[in-house]
Every structure is written in structure tokens, then in C-alpha cells.
Amino acid sequence: MIARSAGDPEVAIQSMKRRLRELNPDMVVGNAHSLLWALETQGWGQGRFIATLFSLFALLALALAATGLYSVVSFGVTQRTQEVGIRMALGAQRASILRLVISSTALMLAAGVVVGLGLSVALSGLVGSWAGGTPRDPLTLLSAALVLMLVSAIACIGPAWRAASVDPMVALRYE
């Protein structure tokens, strides 16, 4: 029997036991617990812990991916400072420099997403045994890829803006 109560579950359990004994004194009422107790002790707490752990690892991986992408794009912009300076000295607009940096980053990102999705599908059996579900859910894969692309776009804006803001004379004298 399952019942909903607005107050303390233990008080409701004791009240229900008393009422059942009043209705049938020969009835034995045992194993009376709250739903929260059942969820935590009968395996649901472990599932919640695993889901929380996976979520924390996913956030950590997303932060590491954003930091790594920011570093790679920043390094690439530093390596191409003279090229950017020459382009700007020859009349390139800030928007074209932004497009140059973002398009090269988008190419790397697209390759990474394709490889990641391929590995996700290939290793789905292993992950599925841990998570207890199917990791081939298209909506989940698409959502994860979109979140990664959004975070990556945010991570590459800083270096792209810095490249577009470089003074052509400073860039031509760089190194």
C-alpha cells in the first residue's frame, strides 16, 4: 500500500498501522517504510549517485575541452600574428580576421565532433553496461554535440577578438 502524506512520513505510517489494526485486528502490518527510505536503500540511491558522478565528470570534461580549445586557438593566433598583421596592413577588415580564426576553429571542432560521435557509437556497449541505458539516443548525442559546440564557440571568441584587434605595425614587427 502506498499513501501520500503532507507531514512527517513516520507519523503517517503509525496512523495507518493503527487504522489497519482497527479494521482487522488479525492483520499483521510489517515492512512499513517511507518512499524516501525505499528509494535510498533499495538501489535508487546508488543510481542517483552514479548519475551525479557521471554529471560531474561530464562538466569536468566540458571545462577541460573549453580550456584546451581556448589554449589551442590562442596559440594558433599567436603563431599567425604576422600573417594577421600583413592581412590587416593590406586592408583586411576586422570581420574577415574574425571569420578566418573562427572558421579554422570550426573545422577542428567539426572533426572532433565527428570522431567523438563515432567513438560514442562504437563504445556504446561498454558505456551502456555502466549507465544502464542506451547511449545511442540521437537526442542525447545531438544535445551533447550542440552543448560542446556552444562552449567551443564561446571559448574561441576571446582569441579571435584578440587577433582582430592586433595593431598591424606591432604584428609586422612581431618576433
PDB file of C-alpha atoms in Angstrom:
ATOM      1  CA  MET A   1       0.000   0.000   0.000  1.00  0.00           C
ATOM      2  CA  ILE A   2       1.275   3.464  -0.886  1.00  0.00           C
ATOM      3  CA  ALA A   3      -0.075   6.657   0.658  1.00  0.00           C
ATOM      4  CA  ARG A   4       0.794  10.321   0.323  1.00  0.00           C
ATOM      5  CA  SER A   5       1.074  12.473   3.436  1.00  0.00           C
ATOM      6  CA  ALA A   6       1.654  16.177   3.930  1.00  0.00           C
ATOM      7  CA  GLY A   7       3.590  15.895   7.171  1.00  0.00           C
ATOM      8  CA  ASP A   8       6.097  13.573   8.756  1.00  0.00           C
ATOM      9  CA  PRO A   9       6.017  10.170   6.974  1.00  0.00           C
ATOM     10  CA  GLU A  10       6.665   8.226  10.192  1.00  0.00           C
ATOM     11  CA  VAL A  11       3.584   9.756  11.857  1.00  0.00           C
ATOM     12  CA  ALA A  12       1.513   8.832   8.803  1.00  0.00           C
ATOM     13  CA  ILE A  13       2.864   5.259   8.884  1.00  0.00           C
ATOM     14  CA  GLN A  14       1.959   4.840  12.561  1.00  0.00           C
ATOM     15  CA  SER A  15      -1.510   6.287  11.919  1.00  0.00           C
ATOM     16  CA  MET A  16      -2.080   3.895   9.025  1.00  0.00           C
ATOM     17  CA  LYS A  17      -0.918   0.927  11.121  1.00  0.00           C
ATOM     18  CA  ARG A  18      -3.371   1.863  13.887  1.00  0.00           C
ATOM     19  CA  ARG A  19      -6.240   2.247  11.398  1.00  0.00           C
ATOM     20  CA  LEU A  20      -5.480  -1.099   9.741  1.00  0.00           C
ATOM     21  CA  ARG A  21      -5.429  -2.809  13.186  1.00  0.00           C
ATOM     22  CA  GLU A  22      -8.804  -1.206  13.970  1.00  0.00           C
ATOM     23  CA  LEU A  23     -10.253  -2.559  10.729  1.00  0.00           C
ATOM     24  CA  ASN A  24      -8.788  -6.054  11.146  1.00  0.00           C
ATOM     25  CA  PRO A  25      -7.087  -6.944  14.448  1.00  0.00           C
ATOM     26  CA  ASP A  26      -5.717 -10.181  12.949  1.00  0.00           C
ATOM     27  CA  MET A  27      -3.824  -8.336  10.201  1.00  0.00           C
ATOM     28  CA  VAL A  28      -0.057  -8.171  10.541  1.00  0.00           C
ATOM     29  CA  VAL A  29       1.448  -4.948   9.215  1.00  0.00           C
ATOM     30  CA  GLY A  30       5.175  -5.200   8.563  1.00  0.00           C
ATOM     31  CA  ASN A  31       7.827  -3.509   6.488  1.00  0.00           C
ATOM     32  CA  ALA A  32       6.236  -0.093   6.722  1.00  0.00           C
ATOM     33  CA  HIS A  33       8.668   2.481   5.393  1.00  0.00           C
ATOM     34  CA  SER A  34       8.640   5.847   3.728  1.00  0.00           C
ATOM     35  CA  LEU A  35       9.141   6.086  -0.022  1.00  0.00           C
ATOM     36  CA  LEU A  36      12.362   8.039   0.510  1.00  0.00           C
ATOM     37  CA  TRP A  37      13.732   5.144   2.596  1.00  0.00           C
ATOM     38  CA  ALA A  38      12.786   2.659  -0.120  1.00  0.00           C
ATOM     39  CA  LEU A  39      14.368   4.749  -2.868  1.00  0.00           C
ATOM     40  CA  GLU A  40      17.634   5.216  -0.991  1.00  0.00           C
ATOM     41  CA  THR A  41      18.074   1.701   0.374  1.00  0.00           C
ATOM     42  CA  GLN A  42      16.677  -0.382  -2.475  1.00  0.00           C
ATOM     43  CA  GLY A  43      19.163   0.711  -5.147  1.00  0.00           C
ATOM     44  CA  TRP A  44      17.757   4.063  -6.251  1.00  0.00           C
ATOM     45  CA  GLY A  45      20.278   5.938  -4.137  1.00  0.00           C
ATOM     46  CA  GLN A  46      23.075   4.166  -5.965  1.00  0.00           C
ATOM     47  CA  GLY A  47      21.584   5.149  -9.321  1.00  0.00           C
ATOM     48  CA  ARG A  48      21.343   8.761  -8.211  1.00  0.00           C
ATOM     49  CA  PHE A  49      24.961   8.657  -7.038  1.00  0.00           C
ATOM     50  CA  ILE A  50      26.142   7.240 -10.377  1.00  0.00           C
ATOM     51  CA  ALA A  51      24.117   9.843 -12.302  1.00  0.00           C
ATOM     52  CA  THR A  52      25.613  12.627 -10.172  1.00  0.00           C
ATOM     53  CA  LEU A  53      29.098  11.212 -10.666  1.00  0.00           C
ATOM     54  CA  PHE A  54      28.627  10.994 -14.448  1.00  0.00           C
ATOM     55  CA  SER A  55      27.303  14.570 -14.482  1.00  0.00           C
ATOM     56  CA  LEU A  56      30.306  15.859 -12.544  1.00  0.00           C
ATOM     57  CA  PHE A  57      32.701  14.054 -14.869  1.00  0.00           C
ATOM     58  CA  ALA A  58      30.839  15.450 -17.883  1.00  0.00           C
ATOM     59  CA  LEU A  59      31.129  19.005 -16.515  1.00  0.00           C
ATOM     60  CA  LEU A  60      34.809  18.467 -15.814  1.00  0.00           C
ATOM     61  CA  ALA A  61      35.336  17.131 -19.354  1.00  0.00           C
ATOM     62  CA  LEU A  62      33.461  20.103 -20.799  1.00  0.00           C
ATOM     63  CA  ALA A  63      35.596  22.545 -18.802  1.00  0.00           C
ATOM     64  CA  LEU A  64      38.780  20.767 -19.890  1.00  0.00           C
ATOM     65  CA  ALA A  65      37.635  20.791 -23.528  1.00  0.00           C
ATOM     66  CA  ALA A  66      36.876  24.518 -23.373  1.00  0.00           C
ATOM     67  CA  THR A  67      40.213  25.275 -21.719  1.00  0.00           C
ATOM     68  CA  GLY A  68      42.100  23.143 -24.216  1.00  0.00           C
ATOM     69  CA  LEU A  69      40.349  24.684 -27.190  1.00  0.00           C
ATOM     70  CA  TYR A  70      40.960  28.185 -25.853  1.00  0.00           C
ATOM     71  CA  SER A  71      44.645  27.338 -25.441  1.00  0.00           C
ATOM     72  CA  VAL A  72      44.996  25.826 -28.909  1.00  0.00           C
ATOM     73  CA  VAL A  73      43.203  28.717 -30.616  1.00  0.00           C
ATOM     74  CA  SER A  74      45.194  31.240 -28.587  1.00  0.00           C
ATOM     75  CA  PHE A  75      48.446  29.517 -29.549  1.00  0.00           C
ATOM     76  CA  GLY A  76      47.394  29.409 -33.198  1.00  0.00           C
ATOM     77  CA  VAL A  77      46.560  33.119 -33.153  1.00  0.00           C
ATOM     78  CA  THR A  78      49.947  33.876 -31.591  1.00  0.00           C
ATOM     79  CA  GLN A  79      51.697  31.828 -34.274  1.00  0.00           C
ATOM     80  CA  ARG A  80      49.812  33.668 -37.021  1.00  0.00           C
ATOM     81  CA  THR A  81      50.300  37.182 -35.644  1.00  0.00           C
ATOM     82  CA  GLN A  82      52.500  38.267 -38.561  1.00  0.00           C
ATOM     83  CA  GLU A  83      50.058  36.837 -41.087  1.00  0.00           C
ATOM     84  CA  VAL A  84      47.198  38.697 -39.408  1.00  0.00           C
ATOM     85  CA  GLY A  85      49.272  41.872 -39.367  1.00  0.00           C
ATOM     86  CA  ILE A  86      50.024  41.578 -43.086  1.00  0.00           C
ATOM     87  CA  ARG A  87      46.359  40.938 -43.859  1.00  0.00           C
ATOM     88  CA  MET A  88      45.317  43.978 -41.816  1.00  0.00           C
ATOM     89  CA  ALA A  89      48.057  46.145 -43.344  1.00  0.00           C
ATOM     90  CA  LEU A  90      46.785  45.177 -46.788  1.00  0.00           C
ATOM     91  CA  GLY A  91      43.265  46.274 -45.822  1.00  0.00           C
ATOM     92  CA  ALA A  92      41.559  43.257 -44.314  1.00  0.00           C
ATOM     93  CA  GLN A  93      38.603  44.159 -42.143  1.00  0.00           C
ATOM     94  CA  ARG A  94      38.213  43.042 -38.555  1.00  0.00           C
ATOM     95  CA  ALA A  95      35.270  40.826 -39.554  1.00  0.00           C
ATOM     96  CA  SER A  96      37.382  38.900 -42.073  1.00  0.00           C
ATOM     97  CA  ILE A  97      40.048  38.226 -39.412  1.00  0.00           C
ATOM     98  CA  LEU A  98      37.346  37.021 -37.011  1.00  0.00           C
ATOM     99  CA  ARG A  99      35.943  34.803 -39.770  1.00  0.00           C
ATOM    100  CA  LEU A 100      39.432  33.416 -40.504  1.00  0.00           C
ATOM    101  CA  VAL A 101      40.062  32.404 -36.890  1.00  0.00           C
ATOM    102  CA  ILE A 102      36.550  31.105 -36.251  1.00  0.00           C
ATOM    103  CA  SER A 103      36.430  29.088 -39.492  1.00  0.00           C
ATOM    104  CA  SER A 104      39.723  27.348 -38.730  1.00  0.00           C
ATOM    105  CA  THR A 105      38.449  26.597 -35.226  1.00  0.00           C
ATOM    106  CA  ALA A 106      35.133  25.348 -36.602  1.00  0.00           C
ATOM    107  CA  LEU A 107      36.998  22.942 -38.867  1.00  0.00           C
ATOM    108  CA  MET A 108      38.887  21.471 -35.905  1.00  0.00           C
ATOM    109  CA  LEU A 109      35.686  21.342 -33.886  1.00  0.00           C
ATOM    110  CA  ALA A 110      33.751  19.573 -36.648  1.00  0.00           C
ATOM    111  CA  ALA A 111      36.461  16.939 -36.949  1.00  0.00           C
ATOM    112  CA  GLY A 112      36.442  16.453 -33.172  1.00  0.00           C
ATOM    113  CA  VAL A 113      32.658  16.135 -33.008  1.00  0.00           C
ATOM    114  CA  VAL A 114      32.605  13.587 -35.852  1.00  0.00           C
ATOM    115  CA  VAL A 115      35.327  11.497 -34.204  1.00  0.00           C
ATOM    116  CA  GLY A 116      33.632  11.829 -30.801  1.00  0.00           C
ATOM    117  CA  LEU A 117      30.237  10.760 -32.105  1.00  0.00           C
ATOM    118  CA  GLY A 118      31.842   7.827 -33.923  1.00  0.00           C
ATOM    119  CA  LEU A 119      33.629   6.690 -30.769  1.00  0.00           C
ATOM    120  CA  SER A 120      30.461   7.184 -28.750  1.00  0.00           C
ATOM    121  CA  VAL A 121      28.530   4.846 -31.028  1.00  0.00           C
ATOM    122  CA  ALA A 122      31.430   2.366 -31.218  1.00  0.00           C
ATOM    123  CA  LEU A 123      31.849   2.204 -27.432  1.00  0.00           C
ATOM    124  CA  SER A 124      28.136   2.274 -26.646  1.00  0.00           C
ATOM    125  CA  GLY A 125      28.130  -1.285 -25.347  1.00  0.00           C
ATOM    126  CA  LEU A 126      30.679  -0.506 -22.664  1.00  0.00           C
ATOM    127  CA  VAL A 127      29.015   2.728 -21.571  1.00  0.00           C
ATOM    128  CA  GLY A 128      25.565   1.150 -21.734  1.00  0.00           C
ATOM    129  CA  SER A 129      26.570  -1.534 -19.230  1.00  0.00           C
ATOM    130  CA  TRP A 130      27.693   1.162 -16.767  1.00  0.00           C
ATOM    131  CA  ALA A 131      24.808   3.577 -17.239  1.00  0.00           C
ATOM    132  CA  GLY A 132      22.055   1.010 -17.578  1.00  0.00           C
ATOM    133  CA  GLY A 133      20.612   2.579 -20.718  1.00  0.00           C
ATOM    134  CA  THR A 134      21.395   3.131 -24.356  1.00  0.00           C
ATOM    135  CA  PRO A 135      23.969   5.801 -25.205  1.00  0.00           C
ATOM    136  CA  ARG A 136      22.833   5.714 -28.851  1.00  0.00           C
ATOM    137  CA  ASP A 137      19.886   8.002 -28.168  1.00  0.00           C
ATOM    138  CA  PRO A 138      20.056  10.512 -31.043  1.00  0.00           C
ATOM    139  CA  LEU A 139      18.593  13.329 -28.959  1.00  0.00           C
ATOM    140  CA  THR A 140      21.216  12.848 -26.249  1.00  0.00           C
ATOM    141  CA  LEU A 141      24.066  12.671 -28.753  1.00  0.00           C
ATOM    142  CA  LEU A 142      22.814  15.746 -30.599  1.00  0.00           C
ATOM    143  CA  SER A 143      22.348  17.661 -27.343  1.00  0.00           C
ATOM    144  CA  ALA A 144      25.853  16.810 -26.177  1.00  0.00           C
ATOM    145  CA  ALA A 145      27.353  17.819 -29.522  1.00  0.00           C
ATOM    146  CA  LEU A 146      25.429  21.111 -29.516  1.00  0.00           C
ATOM    147  CA  VAL A 147      26.499  21.945 -25.946  1.00  0.00           C
ATOM    148  CA  LEU A 148      30.106  21.178 -26.867  1.00  0.00           C
ATOM    149  CA  MET A 149      29.891  23.383 -29.953  1.00  0.00           C
ATOM    150  CA  LEU A 150      28.344  26.233 -27.963  1.00  0.00           C
ATOM    151  CA  VAL A 151      31.035  26.064 -25.290  1.00  0.00           C
ATOM    152  CA  SER A 152      33.698  25.839 -28.001  1.00  0.00           C
ATOM    153  CA  ALA A 153      32.333  28.892 -29.775  1.00  0.00           C
ATOM    154  CA  ILE A 154      32.446  30.828 -26.514  1.00  0.00           C
ATOM    155  CA  ALA A 155      36.000  29.598 -25.873  1.00  0.00           C
ATOM    156  CA  CYS A 156      37.285  30.760 -29.277  1.00  0.00           C
ATOM    157  CA  ILE A 157      35.728  34.237 -29.182  1.00  0.00           C
ATOM    158  CA  GLY A 158      38.482  35.666 -26.949  1.00  0.00           C
ATOM    159  CA  PRO A 159      41.459  34.665 -29.104  1.00  0.00           C
ATOM    160  CA  ALA A 160      39.588  35.575 -32.311  1.00  0.00           C
ATOM    161  CA  TRP A 161      38.787  39.032 -30.963  1.00  0.00           C
ATOM    162  CA  ARG A 162      42.389  39.470 -29.860  1.00  0.00           C
ATOM    163  CA  ALA A 163      43.586  38.535 -33.359  1.00  0.00           C
ATOM    164  CA  ALA A 164      41.194  41.014 -34.953  1.00  0.00           C
ATOM    165  CA  SER A 165      42.334  43.755 -32.574  1.00  0.00           C
ATOM    166  CA  VAL A 166      46.057  43.452 -33.296  1.00  0.00           C
ATOM    167  CA  ASP A 167      47.808  46.589 -34.482  1.00  0.00           C
ATOM    168  CA  PRO A 168      49.299  45.887 -37.955  1.00  0.00           C
ATOM    169  CA  MET A 169      52.574  47.660 -37.138  1.00  0.00           C
ATOM    170  CA  VAL A 170      53.071  45.700 -33.933  1.00  0.00           C
ATOM    171  CA  ALA A 171      52.191  42.469 -35.730  1.00  0.00           C
ATOM    172  CA  LEU A 172      54.661  43.124 -38.555  1.00  0.00           C
ATOM    173  CA  ARG A 173      57.451  43.651 -36.002  1.00  0.00           C
ATOM    174  CA  TYR A 174      56.424  40.567 -34.019  1.00  0.00           C
ATOM    175  CA  GLU A 175      59.328  38.120 -33.422  1.00  0.00           C
TER     176      GLU A 175
END
